[in-house]
mmCIF file of C-alpha atoms in Angstrom:
data_model
loop_
_atom_site.group_PDB
_atom_site.id
_atom_site.type_symbol
_atom_site.label_atom_id
_atom_site.label_comp_id
_atom_site.label_asym_id
_atom_site.label_seq_id
_atom_site.Cartn_x
_atom_site.Cartn_y
_atom_site.Cartn_z
ATOM 1 C CA MET A 57 -9.824 10.133 8.324
ATOM 2 C CA PRO A 58 -12.705 7.646 8.421
ATOM 3 C CA GLY A 59 -13.188 5.326 5.488
ATOM 4 C CA THR A 60 -12.496 1.840 4.359
ATOM 5 C CA ALA A 61 -8.758 2.099 3.685
ATOM 6 C CA ALA A 62 -5.817 4.469 4.027
ATOM 7 C CA VAL A 63 -2.161 4.227 3.067
ATOM 8 C CA VAL A 64 0.560 4.643 5.710
ATOM 9 C CA VAL A 65 4.000 5.614 4.389
ATOM 10 C CA PRO A 66 6.865 5.636 6.899
ATOM 11 C CA VAL A 67 9.528 8.086 5.713
ATOM 12 C CA LYS A 68 12.952 8.524 7.269
ATOM 13 C CA ASP A 69 14.660 11.911 7.392
ATOM 14 C CA PHE A 70 15.858 12.407 3.816
ATOM 15 C CA THR A 71 19.373 13.379 4.918
ATOM 16 C CA ARG A 72 19.749 10.105 6.863
ATOM 17 C CA ALA A 73 18.073 7.828 4.333
ATOM 18 C CA LYS A 74 19.697 5.294 2.042
ATOM 19 C CA VAL A 75 23.161 5.281 3.637
ATOM 20 C CA ARG A 76 23.894 1.882 2.054
ATOM 21 C CA LEU A 77 23.953 3.704 -1.284
ATOM 22 C CA ALA A 78 26.961 5.772 -0.184
ATOM 23 C CA PRO A 79 29.395 3.895 -2.463
ATOM 24 C CA GLU A 80 27.393 5.166 -5.475
ATOM 25 C CA LEU A 81 25.734 8.406 -4.381
ATOM 26 C CA ALA A 82 26.850 11.512 -2.494
ATOM 27 C CA PRO A 83 24.766 12.556 0.552
ATOM 28 C CA ARG A 84 22.812 15.184 -1.396
ATOM 29 C CA GLU A 85 22.058 12.672 -4.168
ATOM 30 C CA ARG A 86 20.836 10.092 -1.631
ATOM 31 C CA ALA A 87 18.559 12.660 0.006
ATOM 32 C CA GLU A 88 17.116 13.700 -3.354
ATOM 33 C CA LEU A 89 16.596 10.065 -4.374
ATOM 34 C CA ALA A 90 14.815 9.326 -1.091
ATOM 35 C CA ARG A 91 12.552 12.346 -1.606
ATOM 36 C CA ARG A 92 11.751 11.382 -5.230
ATOM 37 C CA MET A 93 10.909 7.787 -4.313
ATOM 38 C CA ALA A 94 8.729 8.861 -1.382
ATOM 39 C CA THR A 95 6.901 11.240 -3.702
ATOM 40 C CA VAL A 96 6.168 8.373 -6.101
ATOM 41 C CA VAL A 97 4.773 6.298 -3.229
ATOM 42 C CA VAL A 98 2.606 9.076 -1.786
ATOM 43 C CA ARG A 99 1.162 9.862 -5.203
ATOM 44 C CA ALA A 100 0.482 6.163 -5.868
ATOM 45 C CA ALA A 101 -1.795 6.129 -2.820
ATOM 46 C CA ALA A 102 -4.505 8.097 -4.642
ATOM 47 C CA PRO A 103 -7.447 7.943 -4.431
ATOM 48 C CA MET A 104 -7.040 6.620 -0.885
ATOM 49 C CA PRO A 105 -6.081 8.973 1.934
ATOM 50 C CA VAL A 106 -2.363 8.870 2.732
ATOM 51 C CA CYS A 107 -0.547 9.390 6.016
ATOM 52 C CA VAL A 108 3.187 9.967 6.210
ATOM 53 C CA VAL A 109 4.693 8.681 9.434
ATOM 54 C CA CYS A 110 7.818 10.612 10.362
ATOM 55 C CA ASP A 111 9.886 12.423 12.967
ATOM 56 C CA SER A 112 11.626 14.906 10.665
ATOM 57 C CA ASP A 113 10.601 18.538 10.139
ATOM 58 C CA GLU A 114 11.832 18.395 6.535
ATOM 59 C CA VAL A 115 9.772 15.277 5.830
ATOM 60 C CA ARG A 116 6.757 16.860 7.537
ATOM 61 C CA GLU A 117 6.980 19.937 5.298
ATOM 62 C CA TRP A 118 7.402 17.799 2.183
ATOM 63 C CA ALA A 119 4.455 15.536 3.136
ATOM 64 C CA GLU A 120 2.160 18.474 3.800
ATOM 65 C CA ALA A 121 3.151 20.007 0.443
ATOM 66 C CA GLU A 122 2.182 16.667 -1.170
ATOM 67 C CA GLY A 123 -1.220 16.830 0.521
ATOM 68 C CA ALA A 124 -0.533 13.959 2.922
ATOM 69 C CA ARG A 125 -1.563 13.865 6.530
ATOM 70 C CA VAL A 126 1.428 13.727 8.872
ATOM 71 C CA ILE A 127 1.499 11.415 11.870
ATOM 72 C CA TRP A 128 4.353 12.584 14.080
ATOM 73 C CA THR A 129 6.137 9.645 15.732
ATOM 74 C CA PRO A 130 9.412 10.786 17.338
ATOM 75 C CA GLY A 131 11.574 8.132 18.963
ATOM 76 C CA LEU A 132 9.350 5.156 18.098
ATOM 77 C CA GLY A 133 11.506 3.525 15.428
ATOM 78 C CA LEU A 134 9.994 1.993 12.312
ATOM 79 C CA ASN A 135 7.902 -0.735 13.962
ATOM 80 C CA GLY A 136 6.574 1.509 16.705
ATOM 81 C CA ALA A 137 5.799 4.349 14.292
ATOM 82 C CA VAL A 138 3.871 2.095 11.901
ATOM 83 C CA GLN A 139 2.013 0.435 14.787
ATOM 84 C CA SER A 140 1.081 3.813 16.226
ATOM 85 C CA ALA A 141 -0.256 5.057 12.880
ATOM 86 C CA VAL A 142 -2.269 1.900 12.176
ATOM 87 C CA ASP A 143 -3.766 1.960 15.675
ATOM 88 C CA LEU A 144 -4.664 5.646 15.322
ATOM 89 C CA LEU A 145 -6.348 5.066 11.978
ATOM 90 C CA GLY A 146 -8.360 2.247 13.526
ATOM 91 C CA THR A 147 -9.644 4.480 16.312
ATOM 92 C CA GLU A 148 -10.698 7.007 13.652
ATOM 93 C CA GLY A 149 -12.778 4.466 11.718
ATOM 94 C CA THR A 150 -10.394 3.317 8.989
ATOM 95 C CA ALA A 151 -10.937 -0.418 8.470
ATOM 96 C CA THR A 152 -7.759 -1.304 6.534
ATOM 97 C CA ALA A 153 -4.282 0.179 6.613
ATOM 98 C CA VAL A 154 -1.971 -0.342 3.659
ATOM 99 C CA VAL A 155 1.604 0.167 4.826
ATOM 100 C CA ALA A 156 3.827 1.027 1.861
ATOM 101 C CA HIS A 157 7.477 1.909 2.282
ATOM 102 C CA GLY A 158 8.804 5.095 0.770
ATOM 103 C CA ASP A 159 11.515 3.481 -1.349
ATOM 104 C CA LEU A 160 9.389 1.937 -4.095
ATOM 105 C CA PRO A 161 10.326 3.885 -7.236
ATOM 106 C CA LEU A 162 8.032 1.855 -9.502
ATOM 107 C CA ALA A 163 4.856 2.121 -7.398
ATOM 108 C CA THR A 164 1.770 3.047 -9.396
ATOM 109 C CA GLN A 165 -1.202 2.222 -7.154
ATOM 110 C CA PHE A 166 -2.137 0.582 -3.868
ATOM 111 C CA ALA A 167 -5.942 0.387 -3.875
ATOM 112 C CA TRP A 168 -5.932 -3.210 -5.141
ATOM 113 C CA VAL A 169 -3.809 -4.292 -2.144
ATOM 114 C CA ALA A 170 -6.646 -3.404 0.232
ATOM 115 C CA ALA A 171 -9.349 -4.997 -1.923
ATOM 116 C CA THR A 172 -9.587 -8.368 -0.115
ATOM 117 C CA GLU A 173 -10.370 -9.538 3.387
ATOM 118 C CA GLY A 174 -7.583 -10.475 5.771
ATOM 119 C CA VAL A 175 -3.910 -9.667 5.299
ATOM 120 C CA THR A 176 -2.194 -9.014 1.973
ATOM 121 C CA ILE A 177 1.600 -8.998 1.790
ATOM 122 C CA VAL A 178 3.691 -7.833 -1.150
ATOM 123 C CA PRO A 179 7.237 -8.986 -0.379
ATOM 124 C CA ASP A 180 10.353 -7.523 -1.896
ATOM 125 C CA ARG A 181 11.676 -9.303 -4.977
ATOM 126 C CA HIS A 182 13.996 -11.402 -2.785
ATOM 127 C CA ARG A 183 11.026 -12.554 -0.643
ATOM 128 C CA ASP A 184 12.866 -11.347 2.444
ATOM 129 C CA GLY A 185 11.395 -7.938 3.257
ATOM 130 C CA THR A 186 7.841 -6.603 3.341
ATOM 131 C CA ASN A 187 7.433 -3.724 0.902
ATOM 132 C CA VAL A 188 3.647 -3.424 1.224
ATOM 133 C CA VAL A 189 1.202 -4.985 3.655
ATOM 134 C CA ALA A 190 -2.540 -4.441 4.099
ATOM 135 C CA VAL A 191 -4.020 -5.288 7.483
ATOM 136 C CA PRO A 192 -7.346 -4.770 9.226
ATOM 137 C CA THR A 193 -6.713 -1.970 11.739
ATOM 138 C CA GLY A 194 -8.487 -3.593 14.687
ATOM 139 C CA LEU A 195 -6.626 -6.862 14.334
ATOM 140 C CA GLY A 196 -3.724 -6.236 16.700
ATOM 141 C CA PHE A 197 -1.250 -7.134 13.963
ATOM 142 C CA ARG A 198 2.316 -6.739 15.279
ATOM 143 C CA PHE A 199 4.705 -5.190 12.786
ATOM 144 C CA SER A 200 8.245 -6.546 12.653
ATOM 145 C CA TYR A 201 10.309 -4.854 9.958
ATOM 146 C CA GLY A 202 13.962 -5.552 9.254
ATOM 147 C CA ALA A 203 15.736 -8.478 7.601
ATOM 148 C CA GLY A 204 13.358 -11.428 7.281
ATOM 149 C CA SER A 205 10.210 -9.360 7.863
ATOM 150 C CA PHE A 206 8.269 -11.159 5.132
ATOM 151 C CA GLY A 207 8.423 -14.441 7.054
ATOM 152 C CA ARG A 208 7.549 -12.771 10.349
ATOM 153 C CA HIS A 209 4.602 -10.882 8.874
ATOM 154 C CA ARG A 210 3.343 -14.042 7.194
ATOM 155 C CA ALA A 211 3.569 -15.885 10.537
ATOM 156 C CA GLU A 212 1.764 -13.014 12.274
ATOM 157 C CA ALA A 213 -1.179 -13.270 9.872
ATOM 158 C CA VAL A 214 -1.350 -17.016 10.511
ATOM 159 C CA ARG A 215 -1.111 -16.489 14.290
ATOM 160 C CA LEU A 216 -4.082 -14.149 14.089
ATOM 161 C CA GLY A 217 -6.079 -16.645 12.008
ATOM 162 C CA GLN A 218 -6.348 -14.288 9.046
ATOM 163 C CA GLN A 219 -6.885 -15.136 5.428
ATOM 164 C CA LEU A 220 -3.470 -14.493 3.884
ATOM 165 C CA ARG A 221 -2.832 -13.320 0.344
ATOM 166 C CA ILE A 222 0.782 -13.083 -0.852
ATOM 167 C CA VAL A 223 1.289 -11.177 -4.093
ATOM 168 C CA ASN A 224 4.578 -11.086 -5.960
ATOM 169 C CA ASP A 225 4.403 -7.812 -7.865
ATOM 170 C CA ALA A 226 7.312 -6.655 -10.047
ATOM 171 C CA ARG A 227 6.647 -2.959 -9.395
ATOM 172 C CA LEU A 228 5.922 -3.054 -5.684
ATOM 173 C CA GLY A 229 8.540 -5.736 -5.115
ATOM 174 C CA TRP A 230 11.346 -3.438 -6.297
ATOM 175 C CA ASP A 231 12.754 -1.383 -3.435
ATOM 176 C CA VAL A 232 16.037 0.498 -3.392
ATOM 177 C CA ASP A 233 18.418 -0.426 -0.594
ATOM 178 C CA LEU A 234 21.746 -1.298 -2.232
ATOM 179 C CA PRO A 235 23.701 0.157 -5.179
ATOM 180 C CA ALA A 236 22.617 -2.727 -7.447
ATOM 181 C CA ASP A 237 18.978 -1.728 -6.828
ATOM 182 C CA LEU A 238 19.542 1.548 -8.684
ATOM 183 C CA ALA A 239 19.379 -0.317 -12.032
ATOM 184 C CA LEU A 240 15.586 -0.267 -12.307
ATOM 185 C CA PRO A 241 13.925 -2.992 -14.392
ATOM 186 C CA VAL A 242 11.548 -2.323 -17.231
ATOM 187 C CA CYS A 243 8.089 -3.305 -16.026
ATOM 188 C CA PRO A 244 4.947 -3.770 -18.120
#
């Protein structure tokens, strides 16, 4: 998949996704929501190539049906899976990886995120998590998702001496983790 940029979308097994929404949604509803949001994200990657990083047969089948390349990453966890995919893309000639999480129901496009040199971070609306990040593949950027990842990813870009662009984007900043997140805003 050589080229200038590709989108990496880590996707958890749909049946195990979004457990914090259990007070509002039944297991089948959570799985369907996770699938719908991931579909939005994968489709927003166009025209760039998209890779779904997963360790679930169901997710693999869904991703292939969506026309995405699957990078199989069993047992690596989120950080290891993303790192593995970004490293692989780099060895194949992709210059920039845009990592976009699969729970962004308002995503419309990602090409602009990869349009500048250095590292671009789109934090969640609370400026705690990292919903989207674009990094040069050969940089050795260390991913560190989880609570507070925005600060860690910002510090990692600084540690590597990279030009850093932080973009607060209403659409890409809206992820769905908690029941309150289900009330989607109206975005221009």
